[in-house]
Amino acid sequence: MIKAIYLNDTVLKDYRCKRENGKSNVLDALNKINIFIGPNNSGKSRFLRQLFHNEALEIKYEGIDTEVLEELFTTSLTEALYEAKQTTAIVDCNAFMRIRDAIKYVKDTKTQTNIIRSYPRRIYELIDFLIHLDHLSSVKFNDGSGRAELKNKQFQSYLNDMGHKLQKKISKLFPEEIDWNEERIYLPILRGLRPLQLNQSKNYDGTVDNYKERTVHDYFRIGANGNNNKIFTGLGLYNETKRLLLNTKAERNRIKYFEDFLSKTFFLGQSVSLIPHIEDDVLYIGIGTEPERPVYELGDGIQSIIIILYPLFINQGKNLLVFIEEPELSLHPGMQRILLEALLRDEFSGFQYFITTHSNHFLDITLDLNQISIYSFNKDMNAGNCVYTIENTNNNDIKLLDLIGVRNSSIFLSNCTVWVEGITDRLYIKRYLEVYQEHLIQTNKIKNLFKEDLDFSFVEYGGANIVHWSFTNADLWDKIRASRISNRIFLIVDKDDSEKSPKSEKAKRIQLLQENLKEHFRVVDGREIENILSANVLLRTIARIENSSETDLKYDNKRLRELNYKNSKMGEFIQKTFPEVKRKYAADSGTIANKVEFCKKAILEINSIADFSTAASVLIEDIYNFISINNK
């Protein structure tokens, strides 16, 4: 996987990277999925096409620190040459020439994409040469002694030993088995204001991929040899499917695997068949027992998903760089989540993605997923010259929303909403729901999972900010009417100290919310959401954070009971129950310090309903039933 791209002046002269160390020519911190976001005309798409088209870009690969490699390689060999000359009186020979050439090669080519792929072969060829060297030629000595044969043998042995040592060092930095043969594929979007068909004929040519031809004509005319074959628009799907279905069993299985994915993800487990109709050269889709119908009669969202994911499934097992323009077009937020989750599937382990988008939903979804980097694009005018600035940023940076024109008002398009106080409440409940639904699937109680952003969504209302929302029918115009956003609301609040202080503002709010929302309202049966973690999960979480085993942890076993911490300040409880922990768990308020990081470790320990506390089980069953009722 590529970890950094060096922007040289001849290739990307109009782009600058905003970085803390001041180096503006390096796009670093690249990840499995790289999202380019920014306003219109900010240079995102042009940059994406440059990355796709130009194979001469200088890059840095993951796990291959070429600077460290250069230092190790050249230093080891240079020192070896010096020592050899001192001990054997040999000043030159064929081995010296090979070593000098290798040092020069590493220094000159350490970041060049096309050349770096030959690193393993060239370096391991030299190592193999040194290990198996049994004859020296073109030998020159710095003295006149006649013991050349003895010195040759000594030097051969020395070089053999040096080869073994170098092999051991290099293999740790540079695995010999790396596959550098990556391919590229570009998924454009059809743009307007230009003729679709390039030729002047009035007759439409249905055998030509006009989208592809138009894209090549507009963007890749210069030096586009070969790359135009890696542009996928969807118009060639009929011929591609027919080719695979009439091919080997392995090729037919690629189609079958894609059909299974469509079945489980979009059609509630009904069988799906991709059928090329020879009569009209159109791809038909058969779903369950329904009559087969042409693909263009499916919804635009399903068509978009098929266009994006089809080439990925067909290219499984390869190293693939995938460049996608605005995949959110025609996609419901729930579909956008399914798309991002699909891109991270294990089957695509050799794939890396570069995506342009204007979607604020993409930003929200990335909070739940790892292996994603986000880059904002801005257009700057300096003395009449246009420069595009790229900045690696966080997905929760509010400036990103301003860049893409998102207003403060939220848009809820799912069937119901679950309102929680903050991000950790959402992450815990999301994980509980995943595990609970998987349990229902395994016990044959349900057939399909409810999908976030499609069947339900989470709303983080920010704890005390709940006072700004009105859940009644009264005309309280100074507050936001939640029922006007969605009348299918399930609201969850932390208990905090409301039981101990029944006259507090929090206690009054809870009473008012209970009266208005009735069965759509729940108070967490614990001081905060962390307080309903089971004792086993809490123990394993502390062990994970402390990088220890459960048996090695020293803790008060009698004290570690759910009833003992249900209404306690969780940070203080952990410090007292686990007195020898290395980290600080209690914030000044007594609650957990760094709740988000603690949460991310804790949810890794919630893997079955056996990991649920009683309070967690009751809460999740209520939430699930609410979602189920609102999706009938």
XYZ file of C-alpha atoms in Angstrom:
632
model
C 0.000 0.000 0.000
C 1.204 3.498 -0.848
C 1.888 5.632 2.232
C 3.105 8.855 0.584
C 3.231 10.539 -2.830
C 5.911 13.065 -3.756
C 4.503 15.928 -5.832
C 7.169 16.970 -8.306
C 6.894 20.268 -10.182
C 6.504 18.755 -13.612
C 3.602 16.485 -12.696
C 1.600 18.317 -10.033
C 2.995 21.840 -10.131
C -0.299 23.513 -9.144
C -0.745 21.578 -5.874
C 0.735 22.203 -2.434
C 0.335 20.087 0.686
C -0.224 21.882 3.978
C 1.956 20.103 6.529
C 3.313 20.886 9.980
C 6.927 20.258 8.993
C 6.703 22.727 6.128
C 7.348 20.214 3.325
C 4.704 21.104 0.759
C 5.592 18.495 -1.837
C 4.580 15.339 0.055
C 1.057 13.932 0.338
C 1.513 11.587 3.269
C -0.536 9.633 5.839
C -2.259 7.795 2.982
C -4.520 4.953 4.034
C -6.612 2.112 2.652
C -9.337 4.630 1.709
C -8.353 8.217 0.914
C -11.181 10.723 0.620
C -10.675 14.027 -1.205
C -13.274 16.580 -0.130
C -13.770 20.247 -0.901
C -15.972 22.779 -2.694
C -16.571 22.799 -6.437
C -13.600 23.778 -8.597
C -11.090 23.051 -5.824
C -8.967 20.696 -7.939
C -10.083 17.359 -6.450
C -11.017 15.587 -9.664
C -8.020 16.830 -11.643
C -5.710 15.660 -8.862
C -7.445 12.261 -8.808
C -6.995 11.888 -12.571
C -3.321 12.857 -12.290
C -2.767 10.124 -9.718
C -4.515 7.601 -11.951
C -2.874 8.580 -15.195
C 0.724 9.371 -14.285
C 2.746 6.287 -13.475
C 5.956 8.303 -13.055
C 4.927 9.705 -9.669
C 7.420 9.211 -6.876
C 5.902 7.228 -4.027
C 6.647 5.615 -0.689
C 5.248 2.167 0.079
C 3.961 0.935 3.416
C 6.453 -1.179 5.285
C 9.252 -0.126 2.959
C 11.182 2.720 4.525
C 13.502 3.383 1.615
C 15.452 6.028 3.516
C 16.250 3.567 6.304
C 16.943 0.919 3.684
C 19.355 3.209 1.852
C 21.185 4.035 5.071
C 21.447 0.392 6.126
C 22.354 -0.894 2.697
C 24.946 1.698 1.753
C 26.488 1.927 5.231
C 26.792 -1.849 5.573
C 28.357 -2.261 2.165
C 30.637 0.763 2.438
C 31.957 -0.396 5.803
C 32.397 -3.889 4.431
C 34.392 -2.614 1.483
C 36.641 -0.579 3.751
C 37.246 -3.477 6.117
C 37.918 -5.837 3.229
C 40.508 -3.528 1.759
C 42.236 -3.172 5.124
C 42.409 -6.879 5.880
C 43.050 -8.424 2.460
C 44.986 -5.738 0.558
C 42.484 -6.116 -2.313
C 41.637 -2.706 -3.744
C 39.335 -3.767 -6.557
C 37.621 -6.791 -8.077
C 34.379 -7.855 -9.750
C 32.610 -8.000 -6.357
C 33.581 -4.403 -5.571
C 32.108 -3.298 -8.890
C 28.827 -5.064 -8.165
C 28.628 -3.515 -4.693
C 29.378 0.007 -5.966
C 26.708 -0.337 -8.653
C 24.171 -1.507 -6.057
C 24.877 1.448 -3.756
C 24.461 3.911 -6.619
C 21.256 2.178 -7.718
C 19.666 2.424 -4.249
C 20.592 6.087 -3.856
C 19.351 7.085 -7.294
C 16.034 5.237 -7.372
C 14.681 5.074 -3.828
C 11.355 6.846 -4.578
C 10.716 6.163 -8.267
C 7.546 4.143 -8.735
C 8.540 2.140 -11.777
C 12.068 1.439 -10.531
C 11.288 0.703 -6.883
C 9.418 -2.397 -7.996
C 12.764 -3.873 -9.024
C 14.244 -3.268 -5.561
C 13.677 -6.804 -4.254
C 15.103 -8.432 -7.352
C 18.174 -6.167 -7.596
C 19.034 -6.219 -3.888
C 18.480 -9.933 -3.420
C 20.460 -10.637 -6.589
C 23.434 -8.893 -4.983
C 22.947 -10.735 -1.688
C 22.739 -14.052 -3.545
C 25.885 -13.124 -5.461
C 27.765 -12.423 -2.222
C 26.553 -15.574 -0.453
C 27.475 -17.902 -3.314
C 30.612 -16.128 -4.490
C 33.348 -18.731 -5.111
C 35.611 -16.944 -7.568
C 37.100 -13.456 -7.802
C 38.066 -11.833 -11.074
C 39.762 -8.575 -12.085
C 41.540 -8.563 -8.712
C 43.952 -5.736 -7.882
C 46.178 -5.678 -4.760
C 47.792 -2.765 -2.977
C 50.959 -4.736 -2.244
C 53.268 -6.935 -4.227
C 52.873 -10.099 -2.229
C 52.476 -13.352 -4.027
C 49.823 -14.773 -1.785
C 46.970 -13.774 -4.102
C 45.208 -17.153 -3.964
C 45.139 -17.164 -0.161
C 43.886 -13.590 -0.031
C 41.231 -14.377 -2.616
C 39.951 -17.251 -0.479
C 39.935 -15.064 2.626
C 38.029 -12.363 0.814
C 35.525 -14.775 -0.703
C 34.782 -16.128 2.756
C 34.440 -12.604 4.084
C 31.993 -11.643 1.308
C 29.966 -14.833 1.838
C 29.596 -13.955 5.506
C 28.724 -10.355 4.657
C 25.972 -11.566 2.306
C 24.363 -13.640 5.072
C 24.457 -10.729 7.525
C 23.031 -8.311 4.974
C 20.255 -10.745 4.066
C 19.165 -10.963 7.693
C 19.090 -7.164 8.081
C 17.410 -6.390 4.761
C 14.692 -9.047 5.082
C 13.335 -7.274 8.168
C 12.910 -4.031 6.238
C 12.230 -5.321 2.794
C 10.330 -8.631 2.427
C 11.472 -10.481 -0.650
C 7.985 -11.768 -1.494
C 6.280 -8.370 -1.996
C 4.153 -8.228 -5.149
C 4.703 -4.825 -6.758
C 2.606 -5.433 -9.876
C -0.314 -3.122 -9.134
C -2.984 -2.177 -11.642
C -5.122 0.958 -11.779
C -8.785 1.508 -12.521
C -10.691 4.781 -12.815
C -14.456 5.138 -12.330
C -15.495 8.537 -13.706
C -18.857 10.263 -13.523
C -20.682 11.347 -16.658
C -20.528 15.127 -16.965
C -22.746 17.399 -19.023
C -22.100 20.341 -21.389
C -20.450 18.111 -23.985
C -21.648 15.762 -26.721
C -21.832 12.161 -25.589
C -20.841 10.610 -28.929
C -17.547 11.771 -30.417
C -18.179 10.983 -34.088
C -20.402 13.145 -36.265
C -22.793 10.372 -37.223
C -26.449 10.913 -36.402
C -26.805 7.219 -35.713
C -26.121 6.118 -32.155
C -23.464 3.409 -31.984
C -24.537 1.028 -29.233
C -21.381 -1.090 -29.485
C -19.064 1.698 -28.319
C -18.509 2.693 -24.674
C -19.192 6.365 -25.330
C -18.708 7.352 -21.679
C -15.219 5.872 -21.749
C -14.342 7.358 -25.135
C -15.539 10.770 -23.974
C -13.486 10.541 -20.773
C -10.319 9.521 -22.625
C -10.850 12.276 -25.193
C -11.277 15.008 -22.567
C -8.703 14.039 -19.978
C -6.220 11.448 -21.209
C -5.502 12.184 -24.855
C -1.799 12.847 -24.268
C 0.142 9.709 -23.432
C -2.948 7.703 -22.542
C -1.685 4.469 -24.044
C -2.935 1.574 -21.975
C -4.657 3.526 -19.222
C -7.816 4.019 -21.278
C -8.392 0.276 -20.942
C -8.607 0.722 -17.162
C -11.539 3.135 -17.212
C -14.804 1.509 -16.135
C -18.093 3.288 -16.817
C -20.579 0.425 -16.626
C -21.499 0.544 -20.307
C -19.323 -2.489 -20.961
C -20.959 -4.537 -18.214
C -23.006 -6.636 -20.645
C -19.996 -7.808 -22.679
C -17.841 -8.241 -19.578
C -20.441 -10.421 -17.840
C -21.004 -12.489 -20.966
C -17.243 -13.018 -21.347
C -16.871 -14.277 -17.774
C -19.945 -16.519 -17.843
C -18.677 -18.192 -21.022
C -15.222 -18.705 -19.536
C -13.546 -21.026 -17.029
C -15.135 -22.163 -13.787
C -12.930 -19.738 -11.848
C -14.180 -16.835 -13.975
C -17.805 -17.961 -13.629
C -17.315 -18.104 -9.855
C -16.365 -14.422 -9.852
C -19.828 -13.617 -11.180
C -21.429 -16.040 -8.723
C -19.660 -14.391 -5.787
C -20.842 -10.963 -6.896
C -24.406 -12.274 -7.265
C -24.261 -13.646 -3.710
C -23.093 -10.257 -2.421
C -25.988 -8.468 -4.155
C -28.410 -11.058 -2.783
C -27.368 -10.692 0.855
C -26.827 -6.938 0.807
C -29.717 -5.555 -1.205
C -32.351 -8.203 -1.842
C -32.998 -9.788 1.580
C -31.288 -13.050 0.678
C -33.310 -13.695 -2.476
C -31.302 -15.294 -5.250
C -29.793 -12.867 -7.772
C -28.728 -13.773 -11.313
C -26.873 -11.618 -13.846
C -28.081 -12.651 -17.296
C -26.694 -11.219 -20.572
C -29.651 -11.232 -23.009
C -28.221 -11.963 -26.440
C -31.387 -10.783 -28.204
C -31.040 -7.124 -27.192
C -27.442 -6.925 -25.866
C -28.686 -5.836 -22.436
C -27.785 -7.202 -19.018
C -30.853 -8.512 -17.184
C -31.154 -9.249 -13.490
C -33.261 -12.007 -11.998
C -34.311 -11.507 -8.373
C -35.946 -14.370 -6.494
C -39.080 -15.545 -8.265
C -39.694 -12.201 -9.981
C -39.520 -11.962 -13.781
C -36.096 -11.034 -15.123
C -35.773 -7.354 -15.983
C -33.135 -5.139 -17.627
C -30.574 -3.577 -15.322
C -31.626 -0.049 -16.300
C -35.020 -0.664 -14.650
C -33.366 -0.977 -11.246
C -33.120 2.095 -9.029
C -30.297 4.521 -9.757
C -28.695 3.755 -6.389
C -28.478 0.009 -7.054
C -27.085 0.699 -10.518
C -24.398 2.950 -9.028
C -23.426 0.330 -6.454
C -23.147 -2.321 -9.184
C -20.999 -0.059 -11.380
C -18.618 0.713 -8.508
C -18.354 -2.749 -6.951
C -18.472 -4.970 -10.049
C -14.894 -4.222 -11.190
C -13.664 -4.760 -7.626
C -15.190 -8.211 -7.276
C -13.954 -9.182 -10.734
C -10.382 -8.094 -9.905
C -10.075 -9.888 -6.561
C -6.613 -11.170 -5.763
C -4.820 -8.339 -7.541
C -2.999 -5.278 -6.276
C -5.310 -2.521 -7.445
C -5.345 1.258 -7.117
C -8.969 2.375 -7.483
C -9.874 5.973 -8.353
C -13.563 6.851 -7.913
C -15.264 10.171 -8.618
C -18.183 11.150 -6.380
C -19.551 7.674 -5.619
C -22.317 9.191 -3.464
C -24.299 10.275 -6.532
C -27.761 8.631 -6.435
C -26.856 6.824 -3.193
C -28.996 7.019 -0.064
C -26.844 7.543 3.092
C -27.478 3.913 4.008
C -26.111 2.837 0.637
C -23.070 5.063 1.180
C -22.336 3.191 4.394
C -22.720 -0.176 2.650
C -20.333 1.009 -0.061
C -17.584 2.107 2.349
C -17.934 -1.085 4.383
C -17.706 -3.138 1.175
C -14.507 -1.368 0.123
C -12.908 -2.529 3.389
C -13.843 -6.206 2.945
C -11.052 -8.743 3.388
C -11.477 -9.881 -0.213
C -10.078 -6.543 -1.356
C -6.986 -6.599 0.857
C -4.745 -5.657 -2.066
C -6.847 -2.636 -3.048
C -6.251 1.024 -2.194
C -8.847 3.707 -2.943
C -8.768 7.393 -3.837
C -12.216 9.013 -3.788
C -13.557 12.507 -4.455
C -16.776 13.498 -2.682
C -19.055 16.302 -1.510
C -20.901 14.013 0.901
C -21.131 14.969 4.575
C -22.552 11.466 5.142
C -19.192 10.009 4.100
C -17.548 12.099 6.813
C -19.999 10.863 9.437
C -19.608 7.224 8.425
C -15.819 7.403 8.634
C -16.103 7.996 12.398
C -17.090 4.330 12.687
C -14.453 2.925 10.339
C -10.692 2.606 10.471
C -8.178 2.764 7.597
C -9.540 6.040 6.215
C -7.697 9.321 5.614
C -9.410 12.574 4.668
C -7.885 15.417 2.657
C -9.478 18.822 2.197
C -8.907 20.780 -1.026
C -8.937 24.573 -1.328
C -8.293 26.865 -4.254
C -5.988 29.816 -3.518
C -5.301 32.727 -5.857
C -1.881 34.317 -5.378
C -0.863 37.183 -7.687
C -3.138 35.821 -10.368
C -1.741 32.300 -10.067
C -4.005 29.460 -8.996
C -2.646 27.047 -6.382
C -4.617 24.170 -4.895
C -3.913 23.453 -1.223
C -4.301 19.919 0.145
C -4.517 19.284 3.885
C -4.787 16.002 5.760
C -7.552 16.629 8.300
C -9.910 14.974 10.777
C -13.364 13.751 9.815
C -14.922 15.668 12.718
C -13.397 18.996 11.672
C -16.313 21.425 11.370
C -14.423 23.348 8.669
C -15.009 20.436 6.310
C -18.758 20.945 6.575
C -18.308 24.601 5.694
C -16.204 23.653 2.669
C -18.948 21.496 1.192
C -21.789 23.827 2.164
C -23.515 21.706 4.810
C -25.912 23.667 6.994
C -26.227 23.117 10.728
C -29.651 21.508 10.315
C -29.445 17.731 9.986
C -31.262 15.684 7.378
C -32.641 12.357 8.538
C -33.572 9.986 5.736
C -33.689 6.709 7.645
C -36.884 5.177 9.003
C -36.245 6.081 12.651
C -33.656 7.755 14.867
C -31.993 6.754 18.129
C -30.935 9.829 20.107
C -27.882 9.472 22.348
C -25.876 11.927 24.422
C -22.523 11.635 22.653
C -20.104 9.657 20.537
C -19.278 7.017 23.153
C -22.979 6.300 23.743
C -23.342 5.807 19.999
C -20.308 3.528 19.711
C -21.350 1.321 22.653
C -24.974 1.006 21.514
C -23.918 0.410 17.912
C -21.716 -2.479 19.045
C -24.389 -3.935 21.334
C -26.874 -3.815 18.440
C -24.452 -5.554 16.073
C -23.830 -8.385 18.523
C -27.515 -8.691 19.460
C -28.637 -8.895 15.831
C -25.944 -11.460 15.010
C -27.287 -13.532 17.919
C -30.813 -13.319 16.498
C -29.500 -14.414 13.090
C -27.601 -17.364 14.567
C -30.650 -18.516 16.546
C -32.857 -18.220 13.424
C -35.077 -15.555 14.999
C -34.482 -13.086 12.165
C -33.127 -13.367 8.620
C -31.759 -9.890 7.959
C -29.937 -7.204 9.910
C -31.213 -3.661 10.254
C -28.752 -1.291 8.589
C -27.549 1.975 10.078
C -28.366 5.110 8.029
C -30.996 3.136 6.140
C -33.306 1.483 8.669
C -32.202 3.665 11.578
C -29.765 6.471 12.392
C -28.080 7.790 15.499
C -28.382 11.423 16.582
C -25.882 12.820 19.075
C -27.720 15.594 20.890
C -24.872 16.550 23.223
C -26.098 15.829 26.751
C -27.273 19.071 28.333
C -28.074 20.442 24.863
C -31.303 18.461 25.073
C -32.798 21.587 26.670
C -32.711 23.214 23.225
C -35.068 20.604 21.782
C -38.819 20.517 22.179
C -40.498 17.102 22.266
C -43.967 18.453 23.077
C -46.719 19.767 20.829
C -46.611 23.181 22.461
C -45.576 26.146 20.353
C -42.154 26.624 21.905
C -40.587 28.479 19.010
C -37.435 29.263 20.968
C -36.595 25.564 20.825
C -36.051 23.128 17.979
C -39.066 20.909 17.386
C -37.568 17.397 17.294
C -40.814 15.866 16.078
C -40.596 17.960 12.922
C -37.261 16.362 12.111
C -38.480 12.864 12.817
C -41.518 11.640 14.678
C -39.893 8.232 15.097
C -37.565 9.041 17.958
C -36.086 6.855 20.677
C -34.270 9.028 23.221
C -31.655 7.711 25.666
C -30.175 9.721 28.534
C -27.578 8.946 31.178
C -28.847 8.760 34.736
C -25.939 10.743 36.215
C -26.905 11.841 39.761
C -30.609 12.362 39.035
C -31.745 9.756 41.606
C -29.610 11.289 44.349
C -30.769 14.800 43.446
C -34.483 14.541 42.485
C -34.865 18.330 42.418
C -31.924 18.903 40.053
C -32.416 20.256 36.531
C -31.387 16.869 35.124
C -34.052 15.086 37.199
C -36.698 17.576 36.051
C -35.700 17.089 32.393
C -35.907 13.322 32.753
C -39.396 13.567 34.219
C -40.560 15.896 31.429
C -39.072 13.713 28.705
C -40.669 10.605 30.202
C -44.081 12.283 30.201
C -43.819 13.350 26.558
C -41.947 10.484 24.889
C -43.391 7.676 27.025
C -42.264 4.300 25.622
C -39.811 6.069 23.301
C -37.644 7.198 26.199
C -35.099 5.307 28.315
C -32.759 6.253 31.136
C -29.538 4.233 31.173
C -29.667 1.975 34.246
C -26.311 3.251 35.405
C -24.648 6.569 36.023
C -23.324 6.680 32.447
C -23.177 4.299 29.503
C -19.793 2.926 30.700
C -21.435 1.873 33.968
C -23.490 -0.823 32.248
C -20.434 -2.679 30.948
C -20.346 -6.200 32.348
C -17.647 -7.024 34.902
C -15.959 -9.447 32.492
C -15.807 -6.853 29.727
C -14.468 -4.256 32.142
C -11.734 -6.637 33.313
C -10.693 -7.555 29.761
C -10.719 -3.894 28.734
C -8.342 -2.893 31.530
C -6.105 -5.842 30.632
C -6.047 -4.744 26.980
C -5.232 -1.134 27.853
C -2.536 -2.209 30.324
C -1.117 -4.645 27.766
C -1.471 -7.394 30.347
C -3.268 -10.698 30.785
C -6.315 -10.928 33.049
C -4.474 -13.294 35.376
C -1.535 -10.901 35.770
C -3.739 -7.938 36.674
C -3.930 -7.184 40.382
C -7.451 -6.145 41.380
C -10.044 -6.438 44.134
C -12.075 -9.420 42.965
C -14.848 -8.898 45.532
C -15.201 -5.276 44.553
C -15.444 -5.995 40.812
C -19.236 -6.490 40.726
C -21.704 -4.692 38.458
C -23.826 -3.570 41.419
C -20.765 -1.978 43.003
C -20.072 0.349 40.098
C -23.477 0.831 38.465
C -23.957 4.266 40.040
C -20.309 5.105 40.762
C -17.965 7.496 39.011
C -16.346 4.946 36.747
C -12.855 6.421 36.590
C -12.528 6.533 40.359
C -13.922 3.004 40.646
C -11.295 1.638 38.249
C -8.440 3.373 40.077
C -9.562 1.914 43.418
C -10.365 -1.563 42.109
C -7.177 -1.853 40.033
C -4.686 -0.071 42.322
C -1.530 -0.972 40.380
C -2.559 0.129 36.877
C 0.013 2.223 35.027
C -2.411 4.614 33.370
C -4.666 7.258 34.813
C -8.308 6.284 34.350
C -10.054 8.978 36.395
C -10.635 12.480 35.091
C -10.795 15.350 37.579
C -14.564 14.840 37.726
C -14.112 11.180 38.665
C -15.515 9.868 35.391
C -13.357 8.046 32.845
C -10.528 10.077 31.344
C -10.314 9.925 27.542
C -13.685 8.223 27.153
C -13.436 7.712 23.392
C -10.173 5.766 23.537
C -11.476 3.701 26.470
C -14.663 3.005 24.522
C -12.781 1.837 21.420
C -10.893 -0.692 23.536
C -14.022 -1.807 25.420
C -16.150 -2.535 22.350
C -13.456 -4.921 21.124
C -14.323 -7.082 24.141
C -18.077 -7.199 23.415
C -18.382 -10.208 21.124
C -21.460 -12.154 22.266
C -24.588 -11.588 24.337
C -22.751 -13.358 27.172
C -20.723 -10.138 27.385
C -23.878 -8.070 28.083
C -24.735 -6.927 31.573
C -28.393 -7.203 32.571
C -28.837 -3.456 32.129
C -27.249 -3.550 28.663
C -29.463 -6.477 27.598
C -32.670 -4.676 28.615
C -31.643 -1.438 26.908
C -30.616 -3.079 23.628
C -33.760 -5.210 23.447
C -35.851 -2.040 23.829
C -33.882 -0.237 21.114
C -34.075 -3.218 18.770
C -37.835 -3.550 19.235
C -38.254 0.166 18.492
C -36.246 -0.154 15.255
C -38.142 -3.288 14.275
C -41.569 -1.665 14.759
C -40.563 1.316 12.634
C -39.331 -0.837 9.765
C -42.426 -2.961 9.255
